[in-house]
Amino acid sequence: ISDFEMHLFEVTVWQFENCVEAGACRLKDITREGYFYNFRWPKPAHRHKDPQQNSQMEQALLRAEEVLKAEPENDSGIPKDMKARIREKKNQPVNGVSWFGARDYCAWINARLPTEAQWEFAARGPKSQRFPWGNEMPNDRLAIFGPGRREAGTSEAPHSPGSGPFSHEHLAGNVWEWVADPYDAGYYAKAPTTDPPGPDSGESRVIRGGSWADQEAPDLRSAFRASMPPDTKGHDVGFRCVRSLTP
């Protein structure tokens, strides 16, 4: 694999917001409402002055915010099912984004989605370890996944003990990550040994790394492959970008 640099963290909500504001990313490529979705639009500062013009989710957020303003140390007035929805989400990974939205964001910052080979090398390292941190099976200390995350979703915690061999965070768990390649189950058997670019075509795109919604530890293996149609906007799918390094 030729030298490249890759985001240490998954792309966050505030970063994708900037892309939308710049006109480089399209709202049709991201989900804006739903219990586990982190992205909201309009941004809070742009919400309608007439509350009735806001969506039901925005109306609920506004009511919850008023409770917190009145009693910042007491959230007992907030319905239990709303607490997860009013967390600060700006620093959480953007999820609910299609492959096209991920591609456009990376292009906007003069980067691109990683090839499947680049992503796997970043996760496995030169020793081809089973998980980003080594060969120990995942647990809730090393990765964001499993039954304990079902009510919390993604994490905004920037660092974890389960970082990869090159210090990348959350390559296992948190959110699945789009890569550039179309999916071909047999591609590895026929791929070039140097800088494999991925198949020329395919109906689905590869996702890697597992997510908070996965229940089984083996799904977080760095070599585990999955795929989705590129227009899918899953609540447990995000991305990060890469750039090639030239001498």
PDB file of C-alpha atoms in Angstrom, residues 14-152:
ATOM      1  CA  TRP A  14     -20.190  19.988  12.735  1.00  0.00           C
ATOM      2  CA  GLN A  15     -17.791  19.155   9.909  1.00  0.00           C
ATOM      3  CA  PHE A  16     -20.631  17.917   7.700  1.00  0.00           C
ATOM      4  CA  GLU A  17     -22.719  20.977   8.630  1.00  0.00           C
ATOM      5  CA  ASN A  18     -19.943  23.180   7.250  1.00  0.00           C
ATOM      6  CA  CYS A  19     -20.030  21.242   3.992  1.00  0.00           C
ATOM      7  CA  VAL A  20     -23.799  21.697   3.695  1.00  0.00           C
ATOM      8  CA  GLU A  21     -23.485  25.417   4.396  1.00  0.00           C
ATOM      9  CA  ALA A  22     -20.805  25.681   1.708  1.00  0.00           C
ATOM     10  CA  GLY A  23     -23.147  24.031  -0.802  1.00  0.00           C
ATOM     11  CA  ALA A  24     -20.790  21.104  -1.407  1.00  0.00           C
ATOM     12  CA  CYS A  25     -22.917  18.527   0.458  1.00  0.00           C
ATOM     13  CA  ARG A  26     -26.617  17.960  -0.188  1.00  0.00           C
ATOM     14  CA  LEU A  27     -29.330  17.548   2.405  1.00  0.00           C
ATOM     15  CA  LYS A  28     -30.878  14.759   0.348  1.00  0.00           C
ATOM     16  CA  ASP A  29     -27.834  12.628   1.191  1.00  0.00           C
ATOM     17  CA  ILE A  30     -28.314  12.688   4.965  1.00  0.00           C
ATOM     18  CA  THR A  31     -31.089  11.777   7.409  1.00  0.00           C
ATOM     19  CA  ARG A  32     -32.117  14.728   9.583  1.00  0.00           C
ATOM     20  CA  GLU A  33     -34.635  13.169  11.972  1.00  0.00           C
ATOM     21  CA  GLY A  34     -34.819  10.030  14.047  1.00  0.00           C
ATOM     22  CA  TYR A  35     -33.949   8.759  17.492  1.00  0.00           C
ATOM     23  CA  PHE A  36     -30.357   7.687  16.757  1.00  0.00           C
ATOM     24  CA  TYR A  37     -29.515  10.201  14.044  1.00  0.00           C
ATOM     25  CA  ASN A  38     -27.043  12.920  15.019  1.00  0.00           C
ATOM     26  CA  PHE A  39     -27.493  15.479  12.227  1.00  0.00           C
ATOM     27  CA  ARG A  40     -30.143  18.202  12.534  1.00  0.00           C
ATOM     28  CA  TRP A  41     -31.133  20.845  10.014  1.00  0.00           C
ATOM     29  CA  PRO A  42     -31.890  23.699  10.199  1.00  0.00           C
ATOM     30  CA  LYS A  43     -29.187  24.225  12.822  1.00  0.00           C
ATOM     31  CA  PRO A  44     -30.570  25.512  16.162  1.00  0.00           C
ATOM     32  CA  ALA A  45     -29.785  29.137  15.285  1.00  0.00           C
ATOM     33  CA  HIS A  46     -31.835  28.796  12.102  1.00  0.00           C
ATOM     34  CA  ARG A  47     -34.963  27.250  13.571  1.00  0.00           C
ATOM     35  CA  HIS A  48     -38.215  28.886  12.613  1.00  0.00           C
ATOM     36  CA  LYS A  49     -39.388  31.666  14.933  1.00  0.00           C
ATOM     37  CA  ASP A  50     -42.885  30.230  14.721  1.00  0.00           C
ATOM     38  CA  PRO A  51     -42.586  26.919  16.646  1.00  0.00           C
ATOM     39  CA  GLN A  52     -45.441  25.413  14.636  1.00  0.00           C
ATOM     40  CA  GLN A  53     -43.266  25.526  11.511  1.00  0.00           C
ATOM     41  CA  ASN A  54     -40.665  23.306  13.132  1.00  0.00           C
ATOM     42  CA  SER A  55     -40.737  19.535  12.868  1.00  0.00           C
ATOM     43  CA  GLN A  56     -42.012  17.482  15.793  1.00  0.00           C
ATOM     44  CA  MET A  57     -38.429  16.644  16.705  1.00  0.00           C
ATOM     45  CA  GLU A  58     -37.415  20.321  16.727  1.00  0.00           C
ATOM     46  CA  GLN A  59     -40.457  21.265  18.806  1.00  0.00           C
ATOM     47  CA  ALA A  60     -39.510  18.608  21.362  1.00  0.00           C
ATOM     48  CA  LEU A  61     -35.918  19.842  21.423  1.00  0.00           C
ATOM     49  CA  LEU A  62     -37.036  23.417  22.010  1.00  0.00           C
ATOM     50  CA  ARG A  63     -39.280  22.376  24.921  1.00  0.00           C
ATOM     51  CA  ALA A  64     -36.458  20.370  26.456  1.00  0.00           C
ATOM     52  CA  GLU A  65     -34.036  23.273  26.058  1.00  0.00           C
ATOM     53  CA  GLU A  66     -36.428  25.613  27.883  1.00  0.00           C
ATOM     54  CA  VAL A  67     -36.501  23.184  30.813  1.00  0.00           C
ATOM     55  CA  LEU A  68     -32.713  23.130  30.954  1.00  0.00           C
ATOM     56  CA  LYS A  69     -32.494  26.934  30.763  1.00  0.00           C
ATOM     57  CA  ALA A  70     -34.825  27.297  33.712  1.00  0.00           C
ATOM     58  CA  GLU A  71     -33.121  24.615  35.817  1.00  0.00           C
ATOM     59  CA  PRO A  72     -29.728  23.818  34.302  1.00  0.00           C
ATOM     60  CA  GLU A  73     -28.823  21.386  37.086  1.00  0.00           C
ATOM     61  CA  ASN A  74     -32.120  19.537  36.980  1.00  0.00           C
ATOM     62  CA  ASP A  75     -33.288  17.598  33.952  1.00  0.00           C
ATOM     63  CA  SER A  76     -36.129  15.830  35.733  1.00  0.00           C
ATOM     64  CA  GLY A  77     -38.643  17.724  33.614  1.00  0.00           C
ATOM     65  CA  ILE A  78     -37.351  16.159  30.423  1.00  0.00           C
ATOM     66  CA  PRO A  79     -39.143  12.997  29.306  1.00  0.00           C
ATOM     67  CA  LYS A  80     -36.888   9.980  29.642  1.00  0.00           C
ATOM     68  CA  ASP A  81     -37.085   9.127  25.957  1.00  0.00           C
ATOM     69  CA  MET A  82     -35.941  12.655  25.065  1.00  0.00           C
ATOM     70  CA  LYS A  83     -32.732  12.746  27.098  1.00  0.00           C
ATOM     71  CA  ALA A  84     -30.663  10.933  24.491  1.00  0.00           C
ATOM     72  CA  ARG A  85     -31.968  13.279  21.809  1.00  0.00           C
ATOM     73  CA  ILE A  86     -30.839  16.522  23.421  1.00  0.00           C
ATOM     74  CA  ARG A  87     -27.228  15.525  24.012  1.00  0.00           C
ATOM     75  CA  GLU A  88     -24.622  17.677  22.400  1.00  0.00           C
ATOM     76  CA  LYS A  89     -24.184  15.951  19.060  1.00  0.00           C
ATOM     77  CA  LYS A  90     -21.815  18.314  17.282  1.00  0.00           C
ATOM     78  CA  ASN A  91     -18.748  16.227  18.105  1.00  0.00           C
ATOM     79  CA  GLN A  92     -20.361  12.883  17.435  1.00  0.00           C
ATOM     80  CA  PRO A  93     -19.753  11.134  14.131  1.00  0.00           C
ATOM     81  CA  VAL A  94     -22.167  12.148  11.435  1.00  0.00           C
ATOM     82  CA  ASN A  95     -24.388   9.165  10.680  1.00  0.00           C
ATOM     83  CA  GLY A  96     -27.343   8.579   8.399  1.00  0.00           C
ATOM     84  CA  VAL A  97     -25.200   9.743   5.482  1.00  0.00           C
ATOM     85  CA  SER A  98     -25.235   8.007   2.109  1.00  0.00           C
ATOM     86  CA  TRP A  99     -22.117   6.935   0.235  1.00  0.00           C
ATOM     87  CA  PHE A 100     -22.714   9.888  -2.101  1.00  0.00           C
ATOM     88  CA  GLY A 101     -22.762  12.334   0.796  1.00  0.00           C
ATOM     89  CA  ALA A 102     -19.558  10.837   2.189  1.00  0.00           C
ATOM     90  CA  ARG A 103     -17.899  11.038  -1.230  1.00  0.00           C
ATOM     91  CA  ASP A 104     -18.915  14.682  -1.667  1.00  0.00           C
ATOM     92  CA  TYR A 105     -17.642  15.693   1.760  1.00  0.00           C
ATOM     93  CA  CYS A 106     -14.244  14.128   1.129  1.00  0.00           C
ATOM     94  CA  ALA A 107     -13.985  15.818  -2.268  1.00  0.00           C
ATOM     95  CA  TRP A 108     -14.840  19.160  -0.618  1.00  0.00           C
ATOM     96  CA  ILE A 109     -11.743  18.922   1.590  1.00  0.00           C
ATOM     97  CA  ASN A 110      -9.578  17.763  -1.322  1.00  0.00           C
ATOM     98  CA  ALA A 111      -9.578  14.179  -0.105  1.00  0.00           C
ATOM     99  CA  ARG A 112     -11.491  10.996  -0.946  1.00  0.00           C
ATOM    100  CA  LEU A 113     -12.965   7.930   0.649  1.00  0.00           C
ATOM    101  CA  PRO A 114     -10.337   5.280   1.437  1.00  0.00           C
ATOM    102  CA  THR A 115     -10.071   2.227  -0.724  1.00  0.00           C
ATOM    103  CA  GLU A 116     -10.981  -0.966   1.080  1.00  0.00           C
ATOM    104  CA  ALA A 117      -7.295  -1.920   1.099  1.00  0.00           C
ATOM    105  CA  GLN A 118      -6.256   1.397   2.668  1.00  0.00           C
ATOM    106  CA  TRP A 119      -8.916   1.130   5.349  1.00  0.00           C
ATOM    107  CA  GLU A 120      -7.941  -2.430   6.237  1.00  0.00           C
ATOM    108  CA  PHE A 121      -4.248  -1.581   6.412  1.00  0.00           C
ATOM    109  CA  ALA A 122      -4.999   1.311   8.781  1.00  0.00           C
ATOM    110  CA  ALA A 123      -7.044  -1.048  10.974  1.00  0.00           C
ATOM    111  CA  ARG A 124      -4.758  -4.116  10.913  1.00  0.00           C
ATOM    112  CA  GLY A 125      -1.323  -2.554  10.563  1.00  0.00           C
ATOM    113  CA  PRO A 126       1.814  -4.296   9.295  1.00  0.00           C
ATOM    114  CA  LYS A 127       1.266  -7.220  11.699  1.00  0.00           C
ATOM    115  CA  SER A 128      -2.214  -7.985  10.287  1.00  0.00           C
ATOM    116  CA  GLN A 129      -3.758  -8.042  13.752  1.00  0.00           C
ATOM    117  CA  ARG A 130      -7.336  -9.185  14.125  1.00  0.00           C
ATOM    118  CA  PHE A 131      -8.691  -5.969  15.655  1.00  0.00           C
ATOM    119  CA  PRO A 132      -7.284  -2.419  15.609  1.00  0.00           C
ATOM    120  CA  TRP A 133      -5.847  -2.810  19.129  1.00  0.00           C
ATOM    121  CA  GLY A 134      -4.517  -6.351  18.653  1.00  0.00           C
ATOM    122  CA  ASN A 135      -6.016  -9.828  18.950  1.00  0.00           C
ATOM    123  CA  GLU A 136      -7.995  -9.454  22.186  1.00  0.00           C
ATOM    124  CA  MET A 137     -11.730  -9.882  21.640  1.00  0.00           C
ATOM    125  CA  PRO A 138     -13.766  -6.633  21.777  1.00  0.00           C
ATOM    126  CA  ASN A 139     -15.384  -5.492  24.996  1.00  0.00           C
ATOM    127  CA  ASP A 140     -17.111  -2.287  26.053  1.00  0.00           C
ATOM    128  CA  ARG A 141     -13.783  -0.822  27.161  1.00  0.00           C
ATOM    129  CA  LEU A 142     -12.171  -1.241  23.761  1.00  0.00           C
ATOM    130  CA  ALA A 143     -15.060  -0.462  21.400  1.00  0.00           C
ATOM    131  CA  ILE A 144     -18.496   1.158  21.234  1.00  0.00           C
ATOM    132  CA  PHE A 145     -20.773  -1.790  20.463  1.00  0.00           C
ATOM    133  CA  GLY A 146     -23.087  -4.360  21.996  1.00  0.00           C
ATOM    134  CA  PRO A 147     -26.170  -4.348  24.223  1.00  0.00           C
ATOM    135  CA  GLY A 148     -24.835  -1.550  26.432  1.00  0.00           C
ATOM    136  CA  ARG A 149     -25.035   0.910  23.516  1.00  0.00           C
ATOM    137  CA  ARG A 150     -28.561   0.203  22.352  1.00  0.00           C
ATOM    138  CA  GLU A 151     -29.979   3.274  24.100  1.00  0.00           C
ATOM    139  CA  ALA A 152     -27.008   5.561  23.633  1.00  0.00           C
TER     140      ALA A 152
END
